[in-house]
């Protein structure tokens, strides 16, 4: 079968959109009618309930019972109609994104299955078995797996991808290789860049080596800015959900991202994932998985970055706690606790000490020493819960005797026993909570004891006493907790870490050990560390490592500027654009105004060197440029094309135009300048402020 021409594809798309609109209108009427019927049935049931005799002798109870299955059927019908209504509404702007010709049959692929009035499939859901052929690396004789596990042979004579917006076909292209990256799609369909077609295919094939790694294979991917790492991560999610659709669900995949806003930024990048998004988390939010640490106040990543920038004296302790040497020391320290050094707390109730730390130490080493430390702690908790039950009975009995000896009437015997039991539980409430959360183990003291440097140890003691834990304290405390208690997540099967270069070895292995049932795909760039203190290189064991070298998102001129900061860091295969604009001015606000008045880019990010600078600049610009939003640290939604933000919030994002304000503040920080400049894809302005306002 010959491929349809562009005009023929446009007509086919128009017919499909018209069908979806008509179908959606029909579903709207059906949904409203069924909803009215359900409401009427519920009102009728309520009336029947009101008239049912208490002795059930009248016949209306039977009428009521007969109405329930009918109501349930109507509700099931409504749910189906409602789901189809939402599906068709979602798909009208973009009914499908691809097509394959399988055994001379055209199969269009979208985010949901749609059938016509004759029950023929117009659009195949990307999750259907035959649609997997769309994501293969070639054409010709192929096969796909059906639900019973058998494979069906098929001849694929063509693969076509579409760029559709608002129901209009903008571009299409044919390729033996599935191109999953939007920028690569645009490059391959740009007639002025037709010479890049083979390069694009090569890039996609390199990415496919990572995307198609087996589920259980740990993979580490390094690549320069603009090499498609984030897009690759999302395509890998789609691939894994394809290949393991029977056993792997979105909730079994975890995306670890650099900040909360980045999670929202990614939410629409890969619509082929459908309505169900994978779970996401940040390393800072990981501490919330452990109730043991609930009352502790930990520094956020943003506070940490600001502190390190403003206080160079704090660099040494941060570097020490993030180092590979301390990680090894901590691991050996935890191993040594099997024979000596375990720290416990006194468990207290309202009357005093429930059990002393000395007694707990004796139980741990003398009575349970033949067990592993992990097993010892769980056995201690079992003993403490038994002791708790005994103490409850003792306090309850004493309180009951006290209440029962009153000369006046204060309640029946069973009421007095209930009061006594409530009193006993209240007396031991704190002790019970400490037992359940393992707070009889003194994690903080163990952490302090693991630090051999006296200066760093004393600084840590002061922070703990003030409940002012630093960001670099999170990883060692979690590592101690996870290893001593053997706790781990049981549901996550695969973890994707973006910006992996921003994590220390200890942070990385905290995640590896907590998500021990999962395999890992980690992506990053050692040249893009946003922190102000260098970290030891990541030691990733038993990983397949892939290195991407080509950058295609930013213009050749921007990539050349990046290479001037970190020589030979990028092989640029992009388009030409304007030169990077370096501007010095005694009034950078006015310079920014002039840029915004003359340029009309679709996206602009003004990046400042601090939150205070971002706030001040926003205040000076908001009246003339109300479209701008001042992005805050606590924001979790990214839905703005015009942003003002401090530099540490820009990680992971990309913008058509970047105006880098306060450039003079990065004179000694080339690695920060490299990260910020790489956020721009088409236009980059670097403004150096010569004097104060």
XYZ file of C-alpha atoms in Angstrom:
693
model
C 0.000 0.000 0.000
C 1.349 3.414 -0.983
C 1.711 6.048 1.727
C -0.855 8.845 1.724
C 0.349 12.282 0.668
C 0.431 15.216 3.100
C -2.898 16.519 1.763
C -4.474 13.088 2.041
C -3.237 12.765 5.620
C -4.676 16.179 6.414
C -8.070 15.109 5.065
C -7.905 11.885 7.074
C -7.111 13.876 10.212
C -10.020 16.267 9.556
C -12.427 13.341 9.194
C -11.088 11.795 12.406
C -11.418 15.057 14.341
C -14.975 15.541 13.028
C -15.875 12.019 14.109
C -14.432 12.577 17.580
C -16.354 15.832 17.957
C -19.616 14.196 16.893
C -18.952 11.188 19.118
C -18.142 13.475 22.042
C -21.381 15.416 21.521
C -23.327 12.138 21.456
C -21.599 10.997 24.650
C -22.433 14.321 26.297
C -26.143 13.734 25.702
C -25.939 10.098 26.835
C -24.040 11.086 29.950
C -26.579 13.769 30.878
C -29.501 11.395 30.330
C -27.972 8.593 32.386
C -27.049 11.064 35.121
C -30.653 12.275 35.272
C -31.868 8.662 35.431
C -29.497 7.870 38.309
C -30.579 10.978 40.188
C -34.246 10.051 39.670
C -33.619 6.467 40.851
C -31.840 7.666 43.972
C -34.709 10.020 44.808
C -37.162 7.164 44.318
C -35.073 4.880 46.546
C -34.942 7.520 49.253
C -38.730 7.778 49.113
C -39.028 3.966 49.355
C -36.699 3.896 52.366
C -38.849 6.481 54.102
C -41.970 4.313 53.676
C -40.485 0.945 54.661
C -42.278 -0.438 57.722
C -40.147 -1.193 60.746
C -41.478 -4.760 60.901
C -40.786 -5.361 57.175
C -44.267 -6.822 56.692
C -45.206 -4.617 53.773
C -44.126 -5.442 50.230
C -42.224 -2.209 49.567
C -38.994 -3.666 51.038
C -38.905 -6.110 48.106
C -39.456 -3.315 45.615
C -36.548 -1.453 47.226
C -34.237 -4.481 46.958
C -35.159 -4.984 43.278
C -34.224 -1.366 42.482
C -30.622 -1.673 43.699
C -29.173 -3.849 40.859
C -30.795 -1.567 38.285
C -29.207 1.469 39.946
C -25.819 -0.242 40.011
C -26.095 -1.100 36.314
C -26.881 2.534 35.531
C -23.868 3.709 37.544
C -21.547 1.288 35.717
C -22.966 2.500 32.405
C -22.421 6.113 33.447
C -18.795 5.441 34.403
C -18.116 3.897 30.984
C -19.794 6.750 29.102
C -17.989 9.305 31.272
C -14.586 7.703 30.624
C -15.228 7.666 26.862
C -16.430 11.281 27.033
C -13.179 12.328 28.757
C -11.097 10.242 26.351
C -12.631 11.726 23.197
C -12.436 15.241 24.621
C -8.755 14.741 25.411
C -8.009 13.318 21.963
C -9.782 15.916 19.790
C -6.765 18.283 19.676
C -4.382 15.395 18.920
C -6.183 12.203 17.865
C -2.992 10.323 17.048
C 0.744 10.827 16.767
C 1.815 7.979 14.526
C 0.943 5.342 11.955
C 2.324 2.025 10.825
C 1.386 -0.046 7.799
C 1.069 -3.656 8.982
C 0.328 -6.294 6.367
C -1.014 -3.526 4.094
C -3.342 -2.197 6.802
C -2.957 1.384 8.095
C -2.904 1.513 11.882
C -3.103 4.962 13.495
C -1.785 5.179 17.046
C -2.891 7.536 19.824
C -3.448 7.707 23.581
C -6.704 5.708 23.511
C -8.632 3.231 21.363
C -11.489 4.696 19.316
C -13.958 2.652 17.236
C -16.336 3.929 14.565
C -20.049 3.174 14.247
C -19.271 -0.149 12.507
C -17.047 -1.161 15.445
C -13.923 -0.834 13.311
C -10.891 0.546 15.129
C -10.032 4.057 13.916
C -7.253 4.671 16.467
C -5.264 2.093 18.410
C -4.200 2.769 21.973
C -0.395 2.857 22.181
C -0.603 0.119 24.832
C -2.214 -2.434 22.486
C 0.046 -5.310 21.370
C 0.094 -4.417 17.673
C 1.032 -0.802 18.490
C 4.346 -2.030 19.903
C 5.481 -2.385 16.268
C 5.446 1.421 16.058
C 8.287 1.587 18.583
C 10.541 -0.974 16.937
C 13.932 0.032 15.553
C 13.263 -1.028 11.980
C 10.690 -2.091 9.392
C 10.144 -5.348 7.521
C 9.399 -8.728 9.068
C 8.631 -8.146 12.764
C 6.460 -9.678 15.464
C 4.556 -8.666 18.572
C 3.362 -10.446 21.699
C -0.318 -10.950 22.472
C -1.783 -11.417 25.992
C -1.500 -15.229 25.993
C 2.269 -14.895 25.497
C 2.453 -16.087 21.894
C 4.031 -13.972 19.164
C 2.320 -12.861 15.972
C 4.375 -12.258 12.855
C 3.726 -9.102 10.852
C 5.239 -7.241 7.922
C 5.698 -3.522 8.623
C 6.150 -1.649 5.377
C 6.151 1.879 6.779
C 6.324 3.993 9.939
C 5.064 7.579 9.927
C 5.029 10.158 12.704
C 2.798 13.221 12.875
C 3.127 16.572 14.597
C -0.455 17.591 15.357
C -1.674 20.643 17.265
C -5.270 21.727 17.843
C -6.536 19.193 15.312
C -4.211 20.430 12.552
C -1.467 18.394 10.908
C 1.620 20.591 10.982
C 4.299 18.134 9.905
C 4.860 14.475 9.211
C 7.856 12.310 8.469
C 8.674 8.689 7.642
C 11.479 6.888 9.439
C 12.700 3.355 9.970
C 13.490 4.382 13.563
C 10.891 5.733 16.004
C 11.851 9.328 16.921
C 10.570 10.056 20.424
C 12.113 13.458 21.085
C 10.097 16.518 20.028
C 13.182 18.559 19.113
C 14.521 15.709 16.990
C 11.117 15.466 15.325
C 11.261 19.141 14.397
C 14.823 18.809 13.149
C 13.964 15.860 10.898
C 10.944 17.682 9.411
C 12.758 20.995 8.849
C 13.479 21.112 5.110
C 16.336 23.572 5.662
C 18.013 21.000 7.918
C 17.421 17.913 5.775
C 21.133 17.125 5.961
C 20.608 16.360 9.665
C 18.267 13.442 8.969
C 20.954 10.774 9.263
C 22.396 12.472 12.368
C 18.949 12.541 13.965
C 18.519 8.834 13.289
C 21.955 8.176 14.777
C 21.083 10.175 17.917
C 17.825 8.277 18.314
C 19.598 4.955 17.870
C 22.119 5.946 20.576
C 19.260 6.886 22.874
C 17.426 3.668 22.024
C 20.366 1.694 23.399
C 19.498 3.214 26.765
C 15.720 3.280 26.328
C 15.640 -0.429 25.492
C 17.912 -1.685 28.256
C 16.295 -4.604 30.147
C 14.181 -3.669 33.155
C 16.619 -5.243 35.633
C 19.702 -3.611 34.111
C 21.112 -0.646 36.073
C 22.168 2.070 33.660
C 24.143 5.305 34.092
C 23.901 7.900 31.318
C 26.098 10.973 31.048
C 25.543 13.623 28.421
C 26.023 17.362 27.866
C 23.186 19.896 28.078
C 20.781 19.503 25.178
C 21.583 15.847 24.502
C 18.026 14.749 25.329
C 18.625 13.057 28.688
C 15.278 14.036 30.222
C 13.361 13.122 27.083
C 15.247 9.834 27.071
C 14.179 9.141 30.661
C 10.521 9.621 29.798
C 10.799 7.483 26.682
C 12.375 4.780 28.840
C 9.353 4.930 31.133
C 7.071 4.442 28.112
C 9.202 1.567 26.836
C 9.209 -0.249 30.186
C 5.457 0.146 30.550
C 5.127 -1.345 27.062
C 7.391 -4.285 27.563
C 6.069 -5.216 31.004
C 2.460 -4.078 30.809
C 1.211 -7.124 32.718
C 3.494 -6.690 35.720
C 4.654 -3.062 35.652
C 2.257 -0.198 36.362
C 2.943 3.559 36.555
C 2.879 3.370 40.367
C 5.792 0.889 40.208
C 8.070 3.491 38.601
C 9.611 6.378 40.542
C 11.120 9.532 39.036
C 13.588 11.328 41.313
C 13.773 14.915 40.098
C 15.819 17.965 41.161
C 12.891 19.984 42.528
C 9.110 19.980 42.915
C 8.460 22.373 40.018
C 10.379 20.104 37.663
C 7.820 17.340 38.300
C 5.049 19.557 36.918
C 7.283 20.682 34.055
C 7.574 17.050 32.945
C 3.881 16.193 33.350
C 2.955 16.949 29.723
C 6.255 16.195 28.005
C 5.279 12.669 27.015
C 1.508 12.551 26.478
C 1.857 9.018 25.134
C 1.986 7.949 28.765
C -1.742 8.647 28.939
C -3.537 9.800 32.050
C -1.558 7.846 34.636
C 1.713 9.460 35.588
C 4.507 7.739 37.441
C 5.283 8.564 41.055
C 7.835 11.283 41.681
C 9.893 12.441 44.614
C 12.840 14.654 45.525
C 15.647 13.544 47.816
C 14.548 16.095 50.410
C 11.019 14.692 50.387
C 12.405 11.178 50.941
C 12.927 11.983 54.631
C 9.143 12.247 54.930
C 8.875 8.487 54.268
C 10.273 7.854 57.760
C 8.074 8.908 60.719
C 11.088 8.512 63.030
C 12.339 11.909 61.797
C 8.989 13.696 61.862
C 9.822 16.273 64.553
C 13.235 17.101 63.070
C 13.663 20.256 61.025
C 15.891 19.704 57.992
C 17.311 22.394 55.738
C 15.836 22.369 52.209
C 17.986 22.023 49.118
C 17.413 25.703 48.319
C 18.423 26.816 51.801
C 21.471 24.601 51.485
C 22.557 26.124 48.176
C 22.072 29.652 49.510
C 24.038 28.866 52.696
C 26.950 27.377 50.778
C 27.058 30.391 48.494
C 26.922 32.934 51.289
C 29.047 31.117 53.886
C 32.268 29.673 52.508
C 33.212 28.514 56.014
C 30.505 25.854 55.753
C 32.088 24.297 52.664
C 34.492 22.044 54.580
C 31.872 20.242 56.687
C 29.557 19.899 53.660
C 32.377 18.418 51.611
C 33.325 16.054 54.452
C 29.777 14.736 54.984
C 29.273 14.318 51.228
C 32.604 12.603 50.675
C 33.223 9.027 49.666
C 35.718 8.696 52.528
C 33.108 9.546 55.169
C 30.582 7.269 53.447
C 33.016 4.362 53.819
C 33.762 5.353 57.417
C 30.043 5.454 58.234
C 29.434 2.078 56.610
C 32.264 0.493 58.657
C 30.957 2.208 61.808
C 27.497 0.691 61.291
C 29.055 -2.749 60.751
C 30.965 -2.397 64.037
C 27.754 -1.840 66.016
C 27.196 -5.603 66.021
C 29.851 -5.887 68.768
C 29.914 -2.477 70.467
C 28.766 1.118 70.301
C 24.983 0.918 69.915
C 23.202 3.924 71.409
C 19.769 3.824 73.031
C 17.430 6.330 74.653
C 15.618 5.986 77.955
C 11.973 5.259 77.219
C 9.756 7.389 79.431
C 6.117 7.507 80.407
C 4.306 10.074 82.548
C 5.553 8.443 85.741
C 9.185 8.432 84.711
C 11.435 5.892 82.983
C 9.631 3.029 81.260
C 12.914 1.232 80.532
C 16.451 2.548 80.781
C 18.957 2.835 77.939
C 21.370 0.700 80.009
C 18.837 -2.134 80.170
C 18.250 -1.880 76.406
C 21.998 -2.078 75.830
C 22.227 -5.230 77.957
C 19.391 -6.863 76.025
C 20.982 -5.916 72.674
C 24.478 -7.254 73.432
C 24.115 -9.841 76.204
C 20.744 -11.478 75.574
C 20.392 -11.119 71.802
C 24.020 -10.912 70.702
C 23.795 -14.069 68.585
C 21.319 -12.341 66.224
C 22.027 -9.751 63.536
C 21.657 -6.114 64.750
C 18.548 -5.711 62.617
C 16.883 -8.779 64.140
C 17.910 -7.718 67.641
C 16.135 -4.368 67.310
C 12.916 -5.988 66.119
C 13.067 -8.489 68.973
C 13.615 -5.645 71.421
C 10.548 -3.925 70.032
C 8.550 -7.146 70.534
C 9.713 -7.292 74.169
C 8.892 -3.639 74.729
C 5.401 -4.122 73.332
C 4.920 -7.096 75.682
C 6.170 -4.970 78.572
C 3.834 -2.218 77.446
C 0.872 -4.639 77.597
C 1.850 -5.729 81.094
C 2.214 -2.144 82.276
C -1.164 -1.259 80.738
C -2.794 -4.022 82.797
C -0.980 -2.926 85.962
C -1.947 0.727 85.626
C -5.475 -0.167 84.576
C -5.937 -2.467 87.596
C -4.596 0.131 90.008
C -6.743 2.865 88.524
C -9.837 0.663 88.585
C -9.299 -0.076 92.278
C -8.934 3.642 92.940
C -12.151 4.482 91.066
C -14.068 1.552 92.550
C -13.172 2.568 96.100
C -14.897 5.921 95.817
C -17.645 6.472 98.405
C -19.917 8.079 95.824
C -21.402 6.609 92.624
C -19.267 7.489 89.594
C -20.362 4.793 87.153
C -21.053 1.130 86.556
C -18.258 -1.465 86.852
C -17.758 -1.762 83.067
C -17.642 2.020 82.783
C -14.992 2.260 85.477
C -12.918 -0.396 83.684
C -13.160 1.552 80.425
C -12.067 4.737 82.192
C -9.184 2.898 83.816
C -8.084 1.437 80.476
C -8.190 4.868 78.805
C -6.164 6.312 81.681
C -3.531 3.575 81.352
C -3.192 4.089 77.571
C -2.867 7.844 78.077
C -0.132 7.305 80.692
C 1.887 5.171 78.269
C 0.972 6.948 75.038
C 4.401 8.530 74.573
C 6.262 5.312 75.351
C 4.075 3.339 72.923
C 4.747 5.800 70.104
C 8.495 5.676 70.789
C 8.408 1.883 70.684
C 6.473 1.707 67.408
C 8.796 4.210 65.697
C 12.002 2.590 67.080
C 12.845 5.839 68.811
C 14.476 3.885 71.597
C 17.378 3.717 69.107
C 19.349 6.975 69.301
C 20.071 7.640 65.601
C 21.335 11.168 66.253
C 23.931 10.006 68.781
C 25.070 7.225 66.476
C 25.467 9.815 63.733
C 27.547 12.041 66.012
C 29.733 9.093 67.044
C 30.434 8.269 63.398
C 32.112 11.668 62.890
C 35.732 11.455 64.003
C 36.744 15.048 63.193
C 36.284 17.040 66.433
C 35.419 20.339 64.728
C 32.782 18.775 62.466
C 31.471 16.683 65.342
C 30.971 19.700 67.612
C 29.259 21.644 64.814
C 26.898 18.705 64.263
C 26.115 18.497 67.993
C 25.171 22.194 68.004
C 22.895 21.745 64.975
C 21.143 18.751 66.533
C 20.624 20.520 69.855
C 19.031 23.442 68.024
C 16.933 21.099 65.819
C 18.635 22.726 62.843
C 19.660 19.749 60.720
C 21.515 20.579 57.519
C 20.703 19.153 54.102
C 23.927 17.121 54.175
C 22.735 15.446 57.412
C 19.799 13.748 55.661
C 21.796 11.082 53.815
C 23.938 9.776 56.724
C 20.982 9.686 59.130
C 18.832 7.831 56.611
C 21.704 5.464 55.847
C 22.037 4.587 59.535
C 18.286 4.110 59.928
C 17.829 2.006 56.776
C 20.794 -0.256 57.536
C 20.076 -0.784 61.216
C 16.402 -1.556 60.710
C 16.561 -3.115 57.250
C 13.579 -1.076 56.010
C 12.913 -0.768 52.293
C 10.217 0.042 49.776
C 8.421 -3.001 48.374
C 6.446 -1.527 45.460
C 8.883 0.421 43.250
C 10.418 -1.714 40.520
C 12.333 0.932 38.604
C 13.820 4.284 39.613
C 14.891 7.044 37.239
C 17.178 9.691 38.699
C 17.544 12.920 36.759
C 20.511 15.258 37.389
C 22.363 12.436 39.148
C 25.560 14.534 39.316
C 23.935 16.635 42.056
C 23.806 13.661 44.454
C 26.647 12.455 46.644
C 27.605 8.803 46.694
C 25.874 8.450 50.044
C 22.651 10.054 48.789
C 22.708 7.767 45.767
C 23.198 4.622 47.831
C 20.547 5.639 50.345
C 18.139 5.506 47.399
C 19.674 2.275 46.101
C 19.261 0.565 49.465
C 15.803 1.904 50.263
C 14.500 1.022 46.770
C 16.409 -2.246 46.793
C 13.752 -4.111 44.807
C 14.188 -1.663 41.906
C 16.636 -1.287 39.070
C 17.980 2.195 38.331
C 18.433 4.425 35.303
C 20.452 7.493 36.298
C 21.092 10.453 34.017
C 23.268 13.513 34.429
C 26.257 15.593 33.424
C 29.308 16.004 35.695
C 29.791 19.514 34.259
C 26.393 20.694 35.492
C 26.710 20.605 39.265
C 24.645 23.422 40.762
C 26.226 23.141 44.224
C 29.121 25.362 45.200
C 31.209 22.518 46.610
C 32.661 19.760 44.441
C 31.624 16.155 45.086
C 33.472 12.910 44.572
C 32.547 11.220 41.267
C 29.721 8.720 41.526
C 30.870 5.139 42.025
C 28.134 3.120 40.343
C 28.685 -0.621 40.608
C 27.361 -3.187 38.135
C 25.984 -0.475 35.834
C 26.014 -0.184 32.093
C 27.393 3.288 31.382
C 26.427 5.205 28.242
C 27.924 8.515 27.172
C 25.966 10.860 24.917
C 28.122 13.482 23.208
C 25.885 15.342 20.749
C 23.823 18.371 21.746
C 20.939 19.466 19.545
C 18.606 21.634 21.637
C 20.554 24.912 21.754
C 21.942 26.805 18.780
C 25.490 26.226 17.610
C 26.412 29.669 18.964
C 25.149 28.896 22.474
C 26.917 25.536 22.388
C 30.131 27.275 21.302
C 29.820 29.595 24.309
C 29.416 26.575 26.581
C 32.521 25.016 25.052
C 34.396 28.219 25.865
C 33.610 27.588 29.550
C 34.190 23.808 29.550
C 36.344 23.009 26.500
C 35.208 20.138 24.252
C 32.217 19.378 26.454
C 29.721 19.463 23.563
C 29.523 18.253 19.973
C 26.951 20.610 18.502
C 24.624 19.273 15.776
C 22.087 22.047 16.018
C 21.010 25.037 13.965
C 22.720 28.395 13.644
C 21.344 31.380 15.529
C 22.425 34.743 16.801
C 25.587 35.231 18.811
C 25.443 35.199 22.601
C 24.896 38.802 23.714
C 27.237 39.957 26.512
C 26.114 43.282 27.922
C 27.563 45.555 30.614
C 25.339 48.237 32.046
C 24.894 50.436 35.093
C 21.124 49.810 34.836
C 20.435 46.176 33.975
C 16.699 46.612 34.553
C 16.497 49.121 31.723
C 18.523 46.815 29.480
C 16.117 43.999 30.237
C 13.159 46.272 29.426
C 14.696 47.109 26.028
C 15.245 43.413 25.228
C 11.648 42.569 26.144
C 10.271 45.492 24.127
C 12.145 44.590 20.941
C 11.986 40.802 21.151
C 8.812 38.723 21.156
C 10.045 35.249 22.034
C 7.558 32.514 23.030
C 9.436 31.869 26.268
C 11.621 34.048 28.443
C 13.405 33.246 31.683
C 15.174 36.014 33.578
C 17.608 34.272 35.910
C 19.055 36.165 38.866
C 21.821 35.396 41.352
C 19.558 35.387 44.417
C 15.948 35.266 45.551
C 16.202 38.873 46.778
C 17.405 39.995 43.352
C 14.552 38.090 41.649
C 11.980 39.692 43.970
C 13.386 43.173 43.381
C 13.572 42.751 39.608
C 10.029 41.407 39.475
C 8.828 44.451 41.394
C 10.441 46.773 38.844
C 9.126 44.900 35.787
C 5.647 43.652 36.746
C 3.736 46.814 35.816
C 5.031 46.969 32.227
C 5.323 43.195 31.766
C 2.447 41.635 33.750
C 2.869 38.309 31.897
C 5.901 37.487 34.042
C 5.670 35.294 37.115
C 8.097 35.375 40.008
C 8.825 31.681 40.610
C 9.058 30.803 44.298
C 10.850 27.974 46.082
C 7.592 26.560 47.411
C 5.881 26.501 43.994
C 4.951 23.071 42.672
C 3.320 24.098 39.375
C 5.130 25.060 36.209
C 2.700 26.582 33.718
C 4.286 29.856 32.775
C 6.190 30.930 29.670
C 7.582 34.103 31.229
C 9.494 33.626 34.463
C 11.790 35.470 36.827
C 13.653 33.087 39.094
C 16.833 32.680 41.176
C 19.510 30.568 39.542
C 19.064 27.495 41.737
C 15.440 27.057 40.580
C 16.378 26.895 36.899
C 17.929 23.415 37.071
C 16.515 20.995 34.511
C 14.453 23.553 32.596
C 14.968 25.014 29.147
C 13.740 28.285 27.665
C 13.722 29.826 24.213
C 15.293 33.013 25.573
C 17.372 33.392 28.717
C 18.356 36.728 30.194
C 21.067 36.057 32.715
C 21.084 38.988 35.136
C 23.742 39.710 37.796
C 26.392 37.981 35.668
C 29.148 39.667 37.683
C 28.206 37.435 40.612
C 29.440 34.337 38.763
C 32.987 35.544 37.965
C 34.592 32.803 40.017
C 31.899 30.225 39.377
C 32.265 28.966 35.823
C 30.325 25.788 36.625
C 27.275 27.864 37.607
C 27.573 30.007 34.467
C 27.768 26.811 32.388
C 24.540 25.459 33.901
C 22.635 28.738 33.525
C 23.771 29.480 29.968
C 22.772 25.986 28.899
C 19.136 26.732 29.842
C 18.799 28.832 26.633
C 17.857 27.163 23.354
C 17.768 30.127 20.934
C 18.711 33.447 22.566
C 21.110 34.132 25.421
C 21.723 37.545 26.984
C 24.353 37.879 29.712
C 24.072 41.171 31.593
C 26.759 42.377 33.971
C 25.660 45.108 36.402
C 28.418 47.690 36.791
C 27.096 49.567 39.799
C 24.410 49.485 42.461
C 20.962 50.875 41.742
